[in-house]
mmCIF file of C-alpha atoms in Angstrom:
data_model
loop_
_atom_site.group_PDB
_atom_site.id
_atom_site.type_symbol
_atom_site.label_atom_id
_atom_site.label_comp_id
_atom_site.label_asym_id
_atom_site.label_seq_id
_atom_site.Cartn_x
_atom_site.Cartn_y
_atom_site.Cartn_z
ATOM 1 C CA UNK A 1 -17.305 -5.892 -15.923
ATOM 2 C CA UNK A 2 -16.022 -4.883 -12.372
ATOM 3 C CA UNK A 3 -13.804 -1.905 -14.211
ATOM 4 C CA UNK A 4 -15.068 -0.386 -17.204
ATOM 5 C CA UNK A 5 -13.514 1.912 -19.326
ATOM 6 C CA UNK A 6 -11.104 3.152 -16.722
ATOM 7 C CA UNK A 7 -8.913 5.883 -18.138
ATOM 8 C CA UNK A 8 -6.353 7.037 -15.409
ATOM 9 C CA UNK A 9 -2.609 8.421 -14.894
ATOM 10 C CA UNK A 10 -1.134 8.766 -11.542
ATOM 11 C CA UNK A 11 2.010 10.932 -11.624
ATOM 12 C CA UNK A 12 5.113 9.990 -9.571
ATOM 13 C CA UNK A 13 5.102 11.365 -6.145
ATOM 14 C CA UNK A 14 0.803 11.755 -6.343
ATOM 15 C CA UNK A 15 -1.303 11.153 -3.588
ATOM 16 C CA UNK A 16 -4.523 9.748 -5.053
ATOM 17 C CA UNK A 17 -7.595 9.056 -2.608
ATOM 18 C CA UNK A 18 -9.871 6.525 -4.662
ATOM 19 C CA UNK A 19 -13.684 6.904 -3.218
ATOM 20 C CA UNK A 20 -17.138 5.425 -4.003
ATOM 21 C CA UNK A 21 -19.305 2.972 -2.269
ATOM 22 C CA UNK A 22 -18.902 -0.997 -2.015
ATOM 23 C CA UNK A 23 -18.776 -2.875 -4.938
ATOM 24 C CA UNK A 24 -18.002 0.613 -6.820
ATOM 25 C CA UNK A 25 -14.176 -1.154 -8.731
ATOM 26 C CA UNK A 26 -12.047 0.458 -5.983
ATOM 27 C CA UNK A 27 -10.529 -2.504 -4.851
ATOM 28 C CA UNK A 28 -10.289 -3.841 -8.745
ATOM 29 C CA UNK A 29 -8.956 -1.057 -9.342
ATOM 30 C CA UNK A 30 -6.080 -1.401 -6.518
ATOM 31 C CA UNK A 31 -5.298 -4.911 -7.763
ATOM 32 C CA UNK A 32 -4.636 -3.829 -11.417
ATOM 33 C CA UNK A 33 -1.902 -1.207 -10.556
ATOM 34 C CA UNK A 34 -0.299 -3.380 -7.876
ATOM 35 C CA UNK A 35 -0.431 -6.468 -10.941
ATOM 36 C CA UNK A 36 -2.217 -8.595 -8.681
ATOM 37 C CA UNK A 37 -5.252 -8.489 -11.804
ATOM 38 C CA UNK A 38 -4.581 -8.402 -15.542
ATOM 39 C CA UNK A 39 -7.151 -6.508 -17.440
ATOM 40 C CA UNK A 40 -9.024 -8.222 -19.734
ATOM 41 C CA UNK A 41 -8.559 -5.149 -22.041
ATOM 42 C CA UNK A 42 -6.595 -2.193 -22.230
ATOM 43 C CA UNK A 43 -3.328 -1.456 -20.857
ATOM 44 C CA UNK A 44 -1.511 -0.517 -18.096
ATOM 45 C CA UNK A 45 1.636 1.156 -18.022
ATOM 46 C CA UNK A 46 3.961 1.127 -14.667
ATOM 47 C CA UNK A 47 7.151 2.994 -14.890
ATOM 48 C CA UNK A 48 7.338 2.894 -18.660
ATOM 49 C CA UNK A 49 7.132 -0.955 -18.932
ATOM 50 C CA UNK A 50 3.668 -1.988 -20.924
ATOM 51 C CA UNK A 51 2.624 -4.627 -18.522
ATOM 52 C CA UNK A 52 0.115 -6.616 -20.814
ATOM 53 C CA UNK A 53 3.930 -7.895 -22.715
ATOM 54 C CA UNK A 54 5.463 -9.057 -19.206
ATOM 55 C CA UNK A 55 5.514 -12.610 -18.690
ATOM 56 C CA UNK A 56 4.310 -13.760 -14.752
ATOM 57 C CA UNK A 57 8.556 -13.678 -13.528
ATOM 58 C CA UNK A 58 8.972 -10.024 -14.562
ATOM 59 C CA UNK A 59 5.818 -9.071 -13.513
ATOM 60 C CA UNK A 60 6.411 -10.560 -10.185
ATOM 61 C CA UNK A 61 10.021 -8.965 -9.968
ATOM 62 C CA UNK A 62 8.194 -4.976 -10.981
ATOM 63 C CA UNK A 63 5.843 -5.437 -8.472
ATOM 64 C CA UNK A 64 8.154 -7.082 -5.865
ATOM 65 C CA UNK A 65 10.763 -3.934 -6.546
ATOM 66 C CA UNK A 66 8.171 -0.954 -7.679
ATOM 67 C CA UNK A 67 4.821 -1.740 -5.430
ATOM 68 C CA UNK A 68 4.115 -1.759 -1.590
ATOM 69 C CA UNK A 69 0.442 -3.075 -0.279
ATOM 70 C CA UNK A 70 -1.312 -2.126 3.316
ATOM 71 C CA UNK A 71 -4.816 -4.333 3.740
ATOM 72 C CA UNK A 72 -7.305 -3.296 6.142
ATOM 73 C CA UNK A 73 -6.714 -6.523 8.272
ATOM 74 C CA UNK A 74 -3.074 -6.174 8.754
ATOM 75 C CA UNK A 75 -2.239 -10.063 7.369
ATOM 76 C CA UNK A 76 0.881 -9.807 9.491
ATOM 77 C CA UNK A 77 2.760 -13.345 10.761
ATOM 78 C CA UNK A 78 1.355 -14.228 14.139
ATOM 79 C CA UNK A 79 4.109 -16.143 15.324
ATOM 80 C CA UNK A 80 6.693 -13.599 14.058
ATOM 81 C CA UNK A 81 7.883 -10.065 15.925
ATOM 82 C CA UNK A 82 7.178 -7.124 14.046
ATOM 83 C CA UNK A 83 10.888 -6.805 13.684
ATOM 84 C CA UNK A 84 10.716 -10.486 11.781
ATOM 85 C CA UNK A 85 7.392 -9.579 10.232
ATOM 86 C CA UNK A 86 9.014 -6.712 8.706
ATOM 87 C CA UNK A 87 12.476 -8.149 7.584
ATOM 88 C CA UNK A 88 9.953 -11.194 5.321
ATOM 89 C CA UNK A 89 10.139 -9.768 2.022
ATOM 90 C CA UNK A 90 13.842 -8.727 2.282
ATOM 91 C CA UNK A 91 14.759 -12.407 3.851
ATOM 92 C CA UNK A 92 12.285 -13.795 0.798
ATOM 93 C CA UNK A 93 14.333 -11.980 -1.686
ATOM 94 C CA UNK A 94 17.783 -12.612 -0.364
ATOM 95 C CA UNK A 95 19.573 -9.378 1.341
ATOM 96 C CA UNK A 96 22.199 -10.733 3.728
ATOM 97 C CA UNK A 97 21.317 -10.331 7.282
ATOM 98 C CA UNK A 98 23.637 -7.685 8.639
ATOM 99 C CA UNK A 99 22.015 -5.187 5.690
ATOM 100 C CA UNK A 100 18.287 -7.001 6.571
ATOM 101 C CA UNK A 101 19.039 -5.868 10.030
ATOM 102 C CA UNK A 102 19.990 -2.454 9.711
ATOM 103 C CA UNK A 103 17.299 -1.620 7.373
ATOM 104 C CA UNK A 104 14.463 -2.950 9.431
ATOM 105 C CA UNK A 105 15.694 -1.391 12.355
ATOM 106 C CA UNK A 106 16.180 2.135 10.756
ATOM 107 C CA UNK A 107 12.558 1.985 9.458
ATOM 108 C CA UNK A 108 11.162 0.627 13.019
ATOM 109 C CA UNK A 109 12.705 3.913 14.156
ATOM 110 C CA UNK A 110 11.396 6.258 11.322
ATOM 111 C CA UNK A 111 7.879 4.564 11.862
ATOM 112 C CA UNK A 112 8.142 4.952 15.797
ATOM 113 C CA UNK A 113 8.266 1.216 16.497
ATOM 114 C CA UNK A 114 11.527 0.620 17.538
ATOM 115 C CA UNK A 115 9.950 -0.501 21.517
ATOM 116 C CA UNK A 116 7.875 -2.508 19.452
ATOM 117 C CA UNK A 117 10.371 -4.881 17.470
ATOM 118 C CA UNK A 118 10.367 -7.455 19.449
ATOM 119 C CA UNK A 119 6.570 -7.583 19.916
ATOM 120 C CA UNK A 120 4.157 -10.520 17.886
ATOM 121 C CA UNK A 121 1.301 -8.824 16.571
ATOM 122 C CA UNK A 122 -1.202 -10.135 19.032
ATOM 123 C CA UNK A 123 0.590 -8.193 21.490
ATOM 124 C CA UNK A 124 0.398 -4.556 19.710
ATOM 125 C CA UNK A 125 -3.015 -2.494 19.053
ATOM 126 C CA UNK A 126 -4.309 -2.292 15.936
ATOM 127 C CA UNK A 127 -3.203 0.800 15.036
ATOM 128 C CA UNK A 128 0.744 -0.370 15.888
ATOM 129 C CA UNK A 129 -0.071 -3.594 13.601
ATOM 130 C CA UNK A 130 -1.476 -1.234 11.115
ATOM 131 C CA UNK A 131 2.023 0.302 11.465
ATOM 132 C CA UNK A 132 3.735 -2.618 11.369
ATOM 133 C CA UNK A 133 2.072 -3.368 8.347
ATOM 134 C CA UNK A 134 3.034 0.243 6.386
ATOM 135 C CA UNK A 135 6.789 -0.921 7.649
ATOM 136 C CA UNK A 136 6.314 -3.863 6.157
ATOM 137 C CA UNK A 137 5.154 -2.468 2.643
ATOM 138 C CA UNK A 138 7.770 0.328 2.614
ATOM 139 C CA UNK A 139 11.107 -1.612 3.788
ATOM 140 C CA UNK A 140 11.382 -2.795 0.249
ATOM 141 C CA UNK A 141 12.097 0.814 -0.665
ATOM 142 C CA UNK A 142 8.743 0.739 -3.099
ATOM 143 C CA UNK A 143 8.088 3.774 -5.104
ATOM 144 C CA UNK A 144 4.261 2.743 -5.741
ATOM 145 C CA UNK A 145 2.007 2.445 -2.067
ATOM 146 C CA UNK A 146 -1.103 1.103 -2.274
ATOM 147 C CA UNK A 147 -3.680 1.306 0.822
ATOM 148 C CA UNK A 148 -6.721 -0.291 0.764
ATOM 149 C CA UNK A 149 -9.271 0.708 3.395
ATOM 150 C CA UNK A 150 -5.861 1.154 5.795
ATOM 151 C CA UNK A 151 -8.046 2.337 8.532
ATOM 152 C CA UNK A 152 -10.696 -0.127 8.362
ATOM 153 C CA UNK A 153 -10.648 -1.988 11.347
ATOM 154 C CA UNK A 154 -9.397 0.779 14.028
ATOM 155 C CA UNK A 155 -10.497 3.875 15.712
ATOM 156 C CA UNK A 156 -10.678 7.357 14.562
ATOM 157 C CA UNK A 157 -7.613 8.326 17.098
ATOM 158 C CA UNK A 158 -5.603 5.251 15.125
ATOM 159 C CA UNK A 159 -6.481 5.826 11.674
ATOM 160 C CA UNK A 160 -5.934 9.277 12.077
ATOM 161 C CA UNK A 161 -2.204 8.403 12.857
ATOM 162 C CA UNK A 162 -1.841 5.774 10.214
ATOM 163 C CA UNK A 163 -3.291 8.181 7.593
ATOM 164 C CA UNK A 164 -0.822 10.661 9.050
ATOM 165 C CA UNK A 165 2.177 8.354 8.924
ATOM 166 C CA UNK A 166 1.387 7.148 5.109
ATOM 167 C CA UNK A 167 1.593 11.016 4.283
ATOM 168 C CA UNK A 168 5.107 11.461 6.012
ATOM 169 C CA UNK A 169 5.888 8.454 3.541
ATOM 170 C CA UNK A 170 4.670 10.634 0.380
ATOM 171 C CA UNK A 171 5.929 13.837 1.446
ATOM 172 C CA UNK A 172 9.557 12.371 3.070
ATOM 173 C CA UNK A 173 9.936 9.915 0.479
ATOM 174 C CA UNK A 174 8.669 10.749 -2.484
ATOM 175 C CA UNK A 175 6.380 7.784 -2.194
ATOM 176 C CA UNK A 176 3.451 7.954 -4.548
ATOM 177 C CA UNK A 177 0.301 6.751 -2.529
ATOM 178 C CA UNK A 178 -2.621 5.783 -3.750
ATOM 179 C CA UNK A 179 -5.759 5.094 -0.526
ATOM 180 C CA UNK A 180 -8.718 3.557 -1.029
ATOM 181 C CA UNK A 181 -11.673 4.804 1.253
ATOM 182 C CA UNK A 182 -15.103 5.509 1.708
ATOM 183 C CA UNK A 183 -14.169 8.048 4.474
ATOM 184 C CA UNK A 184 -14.900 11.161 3.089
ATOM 185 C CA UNK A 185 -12.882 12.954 6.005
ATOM 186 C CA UNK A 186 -9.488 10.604 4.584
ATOM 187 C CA UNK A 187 -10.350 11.411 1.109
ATOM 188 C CA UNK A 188 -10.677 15.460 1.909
ATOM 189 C CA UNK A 189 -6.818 14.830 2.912
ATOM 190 C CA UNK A 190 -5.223 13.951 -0.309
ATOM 191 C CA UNK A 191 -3.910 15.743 -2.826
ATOM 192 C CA UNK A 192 -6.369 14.432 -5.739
ATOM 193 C CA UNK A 193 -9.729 12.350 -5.272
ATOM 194 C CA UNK A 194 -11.450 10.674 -7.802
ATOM 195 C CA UNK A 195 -14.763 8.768 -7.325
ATOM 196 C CA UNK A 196 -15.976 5.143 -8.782
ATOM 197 C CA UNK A 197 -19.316 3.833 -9.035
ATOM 198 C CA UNK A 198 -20.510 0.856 -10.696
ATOM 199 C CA UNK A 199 -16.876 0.365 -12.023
ATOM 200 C CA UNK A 200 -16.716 3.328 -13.795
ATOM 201 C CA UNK A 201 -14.747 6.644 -12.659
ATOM 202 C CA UNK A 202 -17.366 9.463 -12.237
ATOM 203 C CA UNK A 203 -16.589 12.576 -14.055
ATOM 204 C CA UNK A 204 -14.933 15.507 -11.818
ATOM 205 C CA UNK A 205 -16.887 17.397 -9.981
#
């Protein structure tokens, strides 16, 4: 069993670090509240609606309206700007242009990457892709963020300031924001931690 006997609630507007070693569920874990994995057993409940019930289309519409993802390697459009990169999910899921536009533009701005729109992805650092990336989760307007390993692949001096930017997202927003890590100096940041190992939650310390 990669989870077993998970018992968890995450209230709205939480900021959750998830911590243990490789192989410990984390990621699992990750992929059943975003409803990219249906447990096997058990439930799940997101927002009131008992997700086991939903057929794939409505489960692809909660997590499309309710759920934002960052990855540690960015998966951003290498051909596309960051301003285009960004705009995908709302061109995917219809908004006319002129409200596309002003929305992507308004969070470029909030997420201090305005200079940066008109950049492809192999022309920003990793940190600024990272960013790119957050924009790209949040311009959706989710009310679920989930982060796994965000600051993977970058620096200390970058993670720091994605780590920093996801919690402007929770505290601004309202956001709740669930990070994966193994960095105990991330984890010591958020508001609750809880540890996995061997697919099980350890008890609290």
């Amino acid at each position: 069993l990669a989870l077993d006997g998970v018992s968890l609630a995450i209230e709205a507007g939480e900021y959750l670090a998830v911590m243990g070693p490789s192989g410990s569920g984390k990621s699992t874990l990750l992929n059943v509240l975003g409803l990219l994995d249906r447990p096997d057993e058990g439930e799940y409940w997101l927002e009131g609606a008992r997700t086991a019930r939903l057929a794939e289309p409505d489960l692809a519409r909660l997590r499309g309206q309710a759920i934002g993802f960052v990855f540690q390697s960015f998966h951003l459009v290498p051909r596309l700007t960051a301003f285009e990169n960004v705009a995908l999910p709302l061109m995917l899921a219809g908004m006319a242009p002129a409200e596309r536009t002003a929305r992507v533009a308004a969070l470029l701005a909030e997420l201090g990457l305005f200079a940066r729109a008109d950049h492809r992805p192999a022309e920003l650092s990793g940190g600024q892709r990272q960013r790119v990336a957050i924009a790209r989760a949040m311009v959706t307007q989710p009310r679920l963020l989930l982060a796994d390993e965000p600051t993977g692949n970058l620096d200390s001096r970058s993670g720091d300031e994605v780590i920093a930017l996801l919690e402007h997202l929770n505290r601004e927003r309202g956001v709740t924001l669930v990070v994966v890590t193994h960095d105990e100096r991330i984890g010591a940041r958020a508001g609750r931690r809880i540890r996995m190992n061997d697919g099980r939650l350890e008890p609290p310390c």
